[in-house]
Each structure stands twice: as structure tokens, then as C-alpha cells.
Amino acid sequence: MKGHFITFEGGEGSGKTTQLARLGHDLLGRGYSVVQTREPGGTKIGDAIRQLILHPPSVDDDIDPMAELFLYLASRAQHIREIILPALQAGKIVLCDRFTDATIIYQGKARGLSEKVVAQMARYAAQTGNQKGVLLKPDLTLLLDLEVKVGIARLKGRKEINRIDKETFQFHESVRQGYLSLAKRNPRRIHVINTNTRLQAVSEEIREVVDALLS
Ligand SMILES: Nc1ncnc2c1ncn2[C@@H]1O[C@H](COP(=O)(O)OP(=O)(O)O)[C@@H](O)[C@H]1O
Ligand SMILES: [Mg+2]
């Protein structure tokens, strides 16, 4: 594939959306072709799925963990075919707010469905529209790491508080530990970035890592 696929991962309030936008702005300013997107979502179908997952029709609707997993994977399959693959084939840089790692950690670990099985299913979904047997994997993953209580405190000022944001402290802690352990197992792809520091300092660290990939 000609382009570069960069994903942002991490817990709620760790700064993914903020840093993705800043990196996108920086890269565009330097003349790169950039596509900024997110999961769940990124397409019309994906956005409809996002609404279902994050803002279910009734607050009493308790989504079954397996149903939730398939909704995420459905959103991803559409996203890869419609947005990510065409952009990469055109040589663009794709910045994506969450991808397969999030499914492995949130659905596999935090919801308890089995990381191994979820990883297999996520891998299968990531083959959509691709050449046979070729798996779409990020070239680089930026894992934004922050203590749970600091992340939750940062969400306080935000307009959109969703179903996942309202999960228990224990759930978010399990997500954080899951991500850190995933990073240990994938040290070449996943870069851990501490975001308990100024916005600008985080952006600079991200820029260094991304520049190393692009050069
Ligand atoms: N390094 C930082 N220092 C202080 N506040 C931050 C920092 N990074 C992000 N924020 C703020 O924290 C909140 C959550 O950031 P956001 O990018 O939405 O996180 P995420 O997308 O990972 O949930 C936002 O209000 C954002 O402005
Ligand atoms: Mg966000």
C-alpha cells in the first residue's frame, strides 16, 4: 500500500481527538494529503451505527456485549472499504481515531469476551475489500496514555458524554492496563505517549514519531 495508516488509541479523555486534529492540521500545512476519520463512524452507515452504540434509543437498552462487538465490526468493514483503503491506495496519510486495538481491548478485555477470539474476528473484519489474505494493519499506532481519573476529569467540560464515558472506574482502568499490555506485545507498531502534560508537548512528541515514519 502506498499511503500511511496511523491510528490513535487510548482511554476516554486521553486526548485522541484533540491530537489527531492537531497532527492533521500540521501535516496538511506541510503539504501532505491527509484523511482524518474515526471509529465507530467515518461513513454514513458507520455514523448510524455509532449513534446506536454510543447513544442507544433508550437509556434502558442494555446492549449485549456480542451485539456491541458486531456493530463495531460492521462499522469497521464499511469504513475500510469506503474510506481507508481508497485513501491509502491513493497514497494519502490516514489518521484514524480508534481501530482494531480498541475492539480487542474494549470488547475482548473490558467486556470479557476473550481478547483472543475478538482479535481473530477483528482481523477477519479488517480483510474487507482488501486483496485476498492481505490484512489491513496500522503502520503506526499512537497510544495516548493517561491516568483514568485525570482522563475522566478532562471529559467534564465536553458537550458529548456517551454511554462508554459513563462506565465504571474499574472498566476504564481495565482498558488502560489492556492497552499498555498490548503495547508491550507490539513495541514496533505501538508508541506509548504520556498525555499528562501540556498539549503542545504531546503534539511535539507525536510529530517526532510520525516524522520518523514518513521519512
Ligand atoms: N494535554 C492536555 N492537557 C489538558 N487538557 C487536554 C489535553 N489534551 C486534551 N485535553 C482536553 O481534554 C478533553 C478530552 O480530550 P479529547 O481529545 O476529546 O480526548 P479523547 O478523544 O481521547 O476522549 C478535551 O476537552 C481537551 O481539550
Ligand atoms: Mg475522542
PDB file of C-alpha atoms and ligand atoms in Angstrom:
ATOM      1  CA  MET A   1       0.000   0.000   0.000  1.00  0.00           C
ATOM      2  CA  LYS A   2       1.318   3.425  -0.954  1.00  0.00           C
ATOM      3  CA  GLY A   3      -0.087   5.583   1.850  1.00  0.00           C
ATOM      4  CA  HIS A   4       0.434   5.613   5.603  1.00  0.00           C
ATOM      5  CA  PHE A   5      -2.107   4.371   8.105  1.00  0.00           C
ATOM      6  CA  ILE A   6      -1.839   5.930  11.574  1.00  0.00           C
ATOM      7  CA  THR A   7      -4.259   5.149  14.406  1.00  0.00           C
ATOM      8  CA  PHE A   8      -4.870   6.880  17.729  1.00  0.00           C
ATOM      9  CA  GLU A   9      -5.801   4.754  20.735  1.00  0.00           C
ATOM     10  CA  GLY A  10      -6.232   5.287  24.457  1.00  0.00           C
ATOM     11  CA  GLY A  11      -8.868   5.755  27.122  1.00  0.00           C
ATOM     12  CA  GLU A  12     -11.571   8.395  27.365  1.00  0.00           C
ATOM     13  CA  GLY A  13     -10.225  11.921  27.697  1.00  0.00           C
ATOM     14  CA  SER A  14      -6.646  10.928  26.880  1.00  0.00           C
ATOM     15  CA  GLY A  15      -6.546  13.461  24.026  1.00  0.00           C
ATOM     16  CA  LYS A  16      -7.044  11.350  20.882  1.00  0.00           C
ATOM     17  CA  THR A  17      -9.500  13.636  19.115  1.00  0.00           C
ATOM     18  CA  THR A  18      -7.562  16.770  20.037  1.00  0.00           C
ATOM     19  CA  GLN A  19      -4.174  15.405  18.995  1.00  0.00           C
ATOM     20  CA  LEU A  20      -5.465  13.831  15.798  1.00  0.00           C
ATOM     21  CA  ALA A  21      -6.824  17.203  14.696  1.00  0.00           C
ATOM     22  CA  ARG A  22      -3.564  18.957  15.583  1.00  0.00           C
ATOM     23  CA  LEU A  23      -1.471  16.397  13.706  1.00  0.00           C
ATOM     24  CA  GLY A  24      -3.809  16.584  10.712  1.00  0.00           C
ATOM     25  CA  HIS A  25      -3.511  20.365  10.644  1.00  0.00           C
ATOM     26  CA  ASP A  26       0.268  20.176  10.915  1.00  0.00           C
ATOM     27  CA  LEU A  27       0.608  17.596   8.114  1.00  0.00           C
ATOM     28  CA  LEU A  28      -1.785  19.459   5.796  1.00  0.00           C
ATOM     29  CA  GLY A  29       0.226  22.617   6.397  1.00  0.00           C
ATOM     30  CA  ARG A  30       3.326  20.752   5.284  1.00  0.00           C
ATOM     31  CA  GLY A  31       1.662  19.705   2.033  1.00  0.00           C
ATOM     32  CA  TYR A  32       0.692  16.118   2.800  1.00  0.00           C
ATOM     33  CA  SER A  33      -2.641  14.661   1.654  1.00  0.00           C
ATOM     34  CA  VAL A  34      -4.418  13.682   4.823  1.00  0.00           C
ATOM     35  CA  VAL A  35      -7.702  11.944   5.608  1.00  0.00           C
ATOM     36  CA  GLN A  36      -8.976  12.330   9.178  1.00  0.00           C
ATOM     37  CA  THR A  37     -11.535   9.836  10.315  1.00  0.00           C
ATOM     38  CA  ARG A  38     -12.851   7.941  13.347  1.00  0.00           C
ATOM     39  CA  GLU A  39     -14.464   4.759  14.621  1.00  0.00           C
ATOM     40  CA  PRO A  40     -17.151   3.869  15.055  1.00  0.00           C
ATOM     41  CA  GLY A  41     -18.225   6.043  12.134  1.00  0.00           C
ATOM     42  CA  GLY A  42     -16.382   7.543   9.208  1.00  0.00           C
ATOM     43  CA  THR A  43     -19.153   6.650   6.724  1.00  0.00           C
ATOM     44  CA  LYS A  44     -22.934   7.213   6.633  1.00  0.00           C
ATOM     45  CA  ILE A  45     -23.576   3.625   7.687  1.00  0.00           C
ATOM     46  CA  GLY A  46     -20.833   3.871  10.296  1.00  0.00           C
ATOM     47  CA  ASP A  47     -22.258   7.083  11.737  1.00  0.00           C
ATOM     48  CA  ALA A  48     -25.677   5.447  12.067  1.00  0.00           C
ATOM     49  CA  ILE A  49     -24.002   2.531  13.881  1.00  0.00           C
ATOM     50  CA  ARG A  50     -22.071   4.986  16.065  1.00  0.00           C
ATOM     51  CA  GLN A  51     -25.330   6.582  17.137  1.00  0.00           C
ATOM     52  CA  LEU A  52     -26.746   3.146  18.038  1.00  0.00           C
ATOM     53  CA  ILE A  53     -23.710   2.169  20.099  1.00  0.00           C
ATOM     54  CA  LEU A  54     -22.944   5.422  21.867  1.00  0.00           C
ATOM     55  CA  HIS A  55     -26.454   6.859  22.189  1.00  0.00           C
ATOM     56  CA  PRO A  56     -28.858   3.895  22.184  1.00  0.00           C
ATOM     57  CA  PRO A  57     -32.559   4.631  21.556  1.00  0.00           C
ATOM     58  CA  SER A  58     -33.429   4.265  25.227  1.00  0.00           C
ATOM     59  CA  VAL A  59     -31.190   4.621  28.268  1.00  0.00           C
ATOM     60  CA  ASP A  60     -32.678   1.351  29.486  1.00  0.00           C
ATOM     61  CA  ASP A  61     -31.397  -0.506  26.432  1.00  0.00           C
ATOM     62  CA  ASP A  62     -28.590  -2.650  27.660  1.00  0.00           C
ATOM     63  CA  ILE A  63     -26.652  -3.665  24.527  1.00  0.00           C
ATOM     64  CA  ASP A  64     -25.486  -7.259  24.637  1.00  0.00           C
ATOM     65  CA  PRO A  65     -21.639  -7.338  24.520  1.00  0.00           C
ATOM     66  CA  MET A  66     -21.689  -9.636  21.498  1.00  0.00           C
ATOM     67  CA  ALA A  67     -24.193  -7.413  19.692  1.00  0.00           C
ATOM     68  CA  GLU A  68     -21.956  -4.442  20.502  1.00  0.00           C
ATOM     69  CA  LEU A  69     -18.923  -6.258  19.069  1.00  0.00           C
ATOM     70  CA  PHE A  70     -20.677  -6.954  15.775  1.00  0.00           C
ATOM     71  CA  LEU A  71     -21.838  -3.359  15.496  1.00  0.00           C
ATOM     72  CA  TYR A  72     -18.243  -2.138  15.851  1.00  0.00           C
ATOM     73  CA  LEU A  73     -17.030  -4.666  13.287  1.00  0.00           C
ATOM     74  CA  ALA A  74     -19.822  -3.757  10.867  1.00  0.00           C
ATOM     75  CA  SER A  75     -18.859  -0.109  11.117  1.00  0.00           C
ATOM     76  CA  ARG A  76     -15.211  -1.031  10.514  1.00  0.00           C
ATOM     77  CA  ALA A  77     -15.821  -3.193   7.467  1.00  0.00           C
ATOM     78  CA  GLN A  78     -17.730  -0.364   5.783  1.00  0.00           C
ATOM     79  CA  HIS A  79     -15.122   2.173   6.850  1.00  0.00           C
ATOM     80  CA  ILE A  80     -12.208   0.200   5.430  1.00  0.00           C
ATOM     81  CA  ARG A  81     -13.867  -0.352   2.072  1.00  0.00           C
ATOM     82  CA  GLU A  82     -15.321   3.108   1.610  1.00  0.00           C
ATOM     83  CA  ILE A  83     -12.695   5.377   3.155  1.00  0.00           C
ATOM     84  CA  ILE A  84      -9.460   3.845   4.421  1.00  0.00           C
ATOM     85  CA  LEU A  85      -8.386   1.581   1.559  1.00  0.00           C
ATOM     86  CA  PRO A  86      -9.130   4.029  -1.259  1.00  0.00           C
ATOM     87  CA  ALA A  87      -7.211   6.753   0.601  1.00  0.00           C
ATOM     88  CA  LEU A  88      -4.201   4.511   1.207  1.00  0.00           C
ATOM     89  CA  GLN A  89      -4.232   3.318  -2.388  1.00  0.00           C
ATOM     90  CA  ALA A  90      -4.169   6.978  -3.452  1.00  0.00           C
ATOM     91  CA  GLY A  91      -1.041   7.469  -1.310  1.00  0.00           C
ATOM     92  CA  LYS A  92      -2.671   9.555   1.405  1.00  0.00           C
ATOM     93  CA  ILE A  93      -1.981   9.617   5.127  1.00  0.00           C
ATOM     94  CA  VAL A  94      -4.985   8.249   7.008  1.00  0.00           C
ATOM     95  CA  LEU A  95      -5.386   9.368  10.624  1.00  0.00           C
ATOM     96  CA  CYS A  96      -7.970   7.258  12.401  1.00  0.00           C
ATOM     97  CA  ASP A  97      -9.398   7.847  15.886  1.00  0.00           C
ATOM     98  CA  ARG A  98      -9.546   4.222  17.213  1.00  0.00           C
ATOM     99  CA  PHE A  99      -9.291   0.988  15.222  1.00  0.00           C
ATOM    100  CA  THR A 100      -8.845  -2.773  15.822  1.00  0.00           C
ATOM    101  CA  ASP A 101      -6.885  -2.355  19.058  1.00  0.00           C
ATOM    102  CA  ALA A 102      -9.897  -0.625  20.619  1.00  0.00           C
ATOM    103  CA  THR A 103     -12.108  -3.598  19.760  1.00  0.00           C
ATOM    104  CA  ILE A 104      -9.624  -6.037  21.277  1.00  0.00           C
ATOM    105  CA  ILE A 105      -9.341  -4.009  24.470  1.00  0.00           C
ATOM    106  CA  TYR A 106     -12.914  -2.774  24.988  1.00  0.00           C
ATOM    107  CA  GLN A 107     -14.857  -5.788  23.730  1.00  0.00           C
ATOM    108  CA  GLY A 108     -12.295  -8.532  24.349  1.00  0.00           C
ATOM    109  CA  LYS A 109     -10.828  -7.426  27.654  1.00  0.00           C
ATOM    110  CA  ALA A 110     -13.067  -4.898  29.390  1.00  0.00           C
ATOM    111  CA  ARG A 111     -16.344  -6.580  28.363  1.00  0.00           C
ATOM    112  CA  GLY A 112     -14.810 -10.003  28.896  1.00  0.00           C
ATOM    113  CA  LEU A 113     -15.486 -11.627  25.504  1.00  0.00           C
ATOM    114  CA  SER A 114     -11.924 -13.052  25.169  1.00  0.00           C
ATOM    115  CA  GLU A 115      -9.145 -10.981  23.659  1.00  0.00           C
ATOM    116  CA  LYS A 116      -8.043 -13.885  21.505  1.00  0.00           C
ATOM    117  CA  VAL A 117     -11.402 -14.549  19.876  1.00  0.00           C
ATOM    118  CA  VAL A 118     -12.155 -10.851  19.415  1.00  0.00           C
ATOM    119  CA  ALA A 119      -8.707 -10.335  17.861  1.00  0.00           C
ATOM    120  CA  GLN A 120      -9.445 -13.089  15.338  1.00  0.00           C
ATOM    121  CA  MET A 121     -12.837 -11.645  14.458  1.00  0.00           C
ATOM    122  CA  ALA A 122     -11.416  -8.136  14.224  1.00  0.00           C
ATOM    123  CA  ARG A 123      -8.694  -9.419  11.940  1.00  0.00           C
ATOM    124  CA  TYR A 124     -11.283 -11.060   9.737  1.00  0.00           C
ATOM    125  CA  ALA A 125     -13.332  -7.842   9.535  1.00  0.00           C
ATOM    126  CA  ALA A 126     -10.178  -5.929   8.608  1.00  0.00           C
ATOM    127  CA  GLN A 127      -9.834  -8.020   5.442  1.00  0.00           C
ATOM    128  CA  THR A 128     -12.922  -6.447   3.863  1.00  0.00           C
ATOM    129  CA  GLY A 129     -12.429  -5.208   0.324  1.00  0.00           C
ATOM    130  CA  ASN A 130      -8.758  -5.955   0.584  1.00  0.00           C
ATOM    131  CA  GLN A 131      -6.641  -8.137  -1.654  1.00  0.00           C
ATOM    132  CA  LYS A 132      -7.179 -11.740  -0.607  1.00  0.00           C
ATOM    133  CA  GLY A 133      -5.286 -12.635   2.518  1.00  0.00           C
ATOM    134  CA  VAL A 134      -3.842  -9.156   2.984  1.00  0.00           C
ATOM    135  CA  LEU A 135      -4.674  -7.738   6.371  1.00  0.00           C
ATOM    136  CA  LEU A 136      -5.089  -4.021   6.908  1.00  0.00           C
ATOM    137  CA  LYS A 137      -2.957  -3.091   9.879  1.00  0.00           C
ATOM    138  CA  PRO A 138      -1.852   0.359  11.042  1.00  0.00           C
ATOM    139  CA  ASP A 139       1.719   1.339  10.142  1.00  0.00           C
ATOM    140  CA  LEU A 140       1.835   3.239  13.401  1.00  0.00           C
ATOM    141  CA  THR A 141      -0.371   3.407  16.473  1.00  0.00           C
ATOM    142  CA  LEU A 142      -0.130   6.261  18.946  1.00  0.00           C
ATOM    143  CA  LEU A 143      -1.322   5.061  22.330  1.00  0.00           C
ATOM    144  CA  LEU A 144      -2.194   8.131  24.369  1.00  0.00           C
ATOM    145  CA  ASP A 145      -1.818   7.111  27.982  1.00  0.00           C
ATOM    146  CA  LEU A 146      -3.283   8.956  30.937  1.00  0.00           C
ATOM    147  CA  GLU A 147      -4.366   8.073  34.470  1.00  0.00           C
ATOM    148  CA  VAL A 148      -8.065   7.240  34.454  1.00  0.00           C
ATOM    149  CA  LYS A 149      -9.093   9.881  36.966  1.00  0.00           C
ATOM    150  CA  VAL A 150      -7.330  12.635  35.020  1.00  0.00           C
ATOM    151  CA  GLY A 151      -8.970  11.484  31.775  1.00  0.00           C
ATOM    152  CA  ILE A 152     -12.437  11.417  33.327  1.00  0.00           C
ATOM    153  CA  ALA A 153     -11.897  14.865  34.835  1.00  0.00           C
ATOM    154  CA  ARG A 154     -10.998  16.186  31.371  1.00  0.00           C
ATOM    155  CA  LEU A 155     -14.306  14.941  29.978  1.00  0.00           C
ATOM    156  CA  LYS A 156     -16.263  17.158  32.367  1.00  0.00           C
ATOM    157  CA  GLY A 157     -16.085  20.148  30.056  1.00  0.00           C
ATOM    158  CA  ARG A 158     -17.156  18.220  26.972  1.00  0.00           C
ATOM    159  CA  LYS A 159     -20.557  18.527  25.279  1.00  0.00           C
ATOM    160  CA  GLU A 160     -20.997  14.922  24.206  1.00  0.00           C
ATOM    161  CA  ILE A 161     -20.876  12.423  27.087  1.00  0.00           C
ATOM    162  CA  ASN A 162     -21.669   8.957  25.763  1.00  0.00           C
ATOM    163  CA  ARG A 163     -22.572   5.525  27.114  1.00  0.00           C
ATOM    164  CA  ILE A 164     -18.939   4.371  27.322  1.00  0.00           C
ATOM    165  CA  ASP A 165     -17.774   7.535  29.116  1.00  0.00           C
ATOM    166  CA  LYS A 166     -20.228   6.659  31.889  1.00  0.00           C
ATOM    167  CA  GLU A 167     -18.722   3.215  32.562  1.00  0.00           C
ATOM    168  CA  THR A 168     -17.196   2.427  35.973  1.00  0.00           C
ATOM    169  CA  PHE A 169     -13.703   3.399  37.101  1.00  0.00           C
ATOM    170  CA  GLN A 170     -12.809  -0.299  37.082  1.00  0.00           C
ATOM    171  CA  PHE A 171     -13.863  -0.597  33.417  1.00  0.00           C
ATOM    172  CA  HIS A 172     -11.660   2.335  32.401  1.00  0.00           C
ATOM    173  CA  GLU A 173      -8.739   1.022  34.464  1.00  0.00           C
ATOM    174  CA  SER A 174      -9.049  -2.355  32.744  1.00  0.00           C
ATOM    175  CA  VAL A 175      -8.969  -0.555  29.381  1.00  0.00           C
ATOM    176  CA  ARG A 176      -5.833   1.355  30.347  1.00  0.00           C
ATOM    177  CA  GLN A 177      -3.969  -1.728  31.547  1.00  0.00           C
ATOM    178  CA  GLY A 178      -5.123  -3.681  28.497  1.00  0.00           C
ATOM    179  CA  TYR A 179      -3.734  -1.064  26.134  1.00  0.00           C
ATOM    180  CA  LEU A 180      -0.393  -0.892  27.971  1.00  0.00           C
ATOM    181  CA  SER A 181      -0.009  -4.638  27.802  1.00  0.00           C
ATOM    182  CA  LEU A 182      -0.914  -4.647  24.088  1.00  0.00           C
ATOM    183  CA  ALA A 183       1.779  -2.010  23.522  1.00  0.00           C
ATOM    184  CA  LYS A 184       4.345  -4.188  25.280  1.00  0.00           C
ATOM    185  CA  ARG A 185       3.489  -7.033  22.910  1.00  0.00           C
ATOM    186  CA  ASN A 186       3.692  -4.763  19.808  1.00  0.00           C
ATOM    187  CA  PRO A 187       6.611  -2.450  20.570  1.00  0.00           C
ATOM    188  CA  ARG A 188       7.446  -1.693  16.935  1.00  0.00           C
ATOM    189  CA  ARG A 189       3.971  -0.561  15.932  1.00  0.00           C
ATOM    190  CA  ILE A 190       2.537   0.930  19.128  1.00  0.00           C
ATOM    191  CA  HIS A 191       4.136   4.028  20.645  1.00  0.00           C
ATOM    192  CA  VAL A 192       3.009   4.947  24.148  1.00  0.00           C
ATOM    193  CA  ILE A 193       2.741   8.677  24.715  1.00  0.00           C
ATOM    194  CA  ASN A 194       2.104  10.101  28.164  1.00  0.00           C
ATOM    195  CA  THR A 195      -0.520  12.840  27.823  1.00  0.00           C
ATOM    196  CA  ASN A 196      -0.426  14.125  31.383  1.00  0.00           C
ATOM    197  CA  THR A 197       1.482  17.120  30.125  1.00  0.00           C
ATOM    198  CA  ARG A 198       0.867  20.261  28.045  1.00  0.00           C
ATOM    199  CA  LEU A 199      -0.985  19.893  24.726  1.00  0.00           C
ATOM    200  CA  GLN A 200       1.972  21.328  22.829  1.00  0.00           C
ATOM    201  CA  ALA A 201       4.461  18.908  24.397  1.00  0.00           C
ATOM    202  CA  VAL A 202       2.260  15.964  23.443  1.00  0.00           C
ATOM    203  CA  SER A 203       1.920  17.267  19.865  1.00  0.00           C
ATOM    204  CA  GLU A 204       5.686  17.621  19.543  1.00  0.00           C
ATOM    205  CA  GLU A 205       6.301  14.080  20.692  1.00  0.00           C
ATOM    206  CA  ILE A 206       3.678  12.803  18.248  1.00  0.00           C
ATOM    207  CA  ARG A 207       5.230  14.803  15.445  1.00  0.00           C
ATOM    208  CA  GLU A 208       8.646  13.254  16.071  1.00  0.00           C
ATOM    209  CA  VAL A 209       7.287   9.726  15.933  1.00  0.00           C
ATOM    210  CA  VAL A 210       5.253  10.456  12.799  1.00  0.00           C
ATOM    211  CA  ASP A 211       8.162  12.163  11.057  1.00  0.00           C
ATOM    212  CA  ALA A 212      10.276   9.075  11.657  1.00  0.00           C
ATOM    213  CA  LEU A 213       7.603   7.007   9.897  1.00  0.00           C
ATOM    214  CA  LEU A 214       7.277   9.409   6.956  1.00  0.00           C
ATOM    215  CA  SER A 215      10.977   9.932   6.330  1.00  0.00           C
TER     216      SER A 215
HETATM  217  N1  LIG B   1      -2.627  17.645  27.219  1.00  0.00           N
HETATM  218  C1  LIG B   1      -3.809  18.133  27.636  1.00  0.00           C
HETATM  219  N2  LIG B   1      -3.884  18.931  28.712  1.00  0.00           N
HETATM  220  C2  LIG B   1      -5.075  19.406  29.147  1.00  0.00           C
HETATM  221  N3  LIG B   1      -6.268  19.162  28.560  1.00  0.00           N
HETATM  222  C3  LIG B   1      -6.266  18.381  27.485  1.00  0.00           C
HETATM  223  C4  LIG B   1      -5.045  17.813  26.953  1.00  0.00           C
HETATM  224  N4  LIG B   1      -5.364  17.071  25.875  1.00  0.00           N
HETATM  225  C5  LIG B   1      -6.697  17.156  25.734  1.00  0.00           C
HETATM  226  N5  LIG B   1      -7.242  17.940  26.670  1.00  0.00           N
HETATM  227  C6  LIG B   1      -8.676  18.260  26.861  1.00  0.00           C
HETATM  228  O1  LIG B   1      -9.271  17.096  27.421  1.00  0.00           O
HETATM  229  C7  LIG B   1     -10.563  16.876  26.869  1.00  0.00           C
HETATM  230  C8  LIG B   1     -10.589  15.482  26.242  1.00  0.00           C
HETATM  231  O2  LIG B   1      -9.750  15.447  25.085  1.00  0.00           O
HETATM  232  P1  LIG B   1     -10.162  14.601  23.805  1.00  0.00           P
HETATM  233  O3  LIG B   1      -9.183  14.925  22.734  1.00  0.00           O
HETATM  234  O4  LIG B   1     -11.613  14.807  23.497  1.00  0.00           O
HETATM  235  O5  LIG B   1      -9.923  13.118  24.343  1.00  0.00           O
HETATM  236  P2  LIG B   1     -10.369  11.718  23.715  1.00  0.00           P
HETATM  237  O6  LIG B   1     -10.735  11.963  22.274  1.00  0.00           O
HETATM  238  O7  LIG B   1      -9.161  10.852  23.871  1.00  0.00           O
HETATM  239  O8  LIG B   1     -11.510  11.229  24.549  1.00  0.00           O
HETATM  240  C9  LIG B   1     -10.807  17.999  25.872  1.00  0.00           C
HETATM  241  O9  LIG B   1     -11.587  18.991  26.494  1.00  0.00           O
HETATM  242  C10 LIG B   1      -9.404  18.504  25.558  1.00  0.00           C
HETATM  243  O10 LIG B   1      -9.409  19.859  25.216  1.00  0.00           O
HETATM  244 MG    MG B   2     -12.443  11.479  21.206  1.00  0.00          MG
END
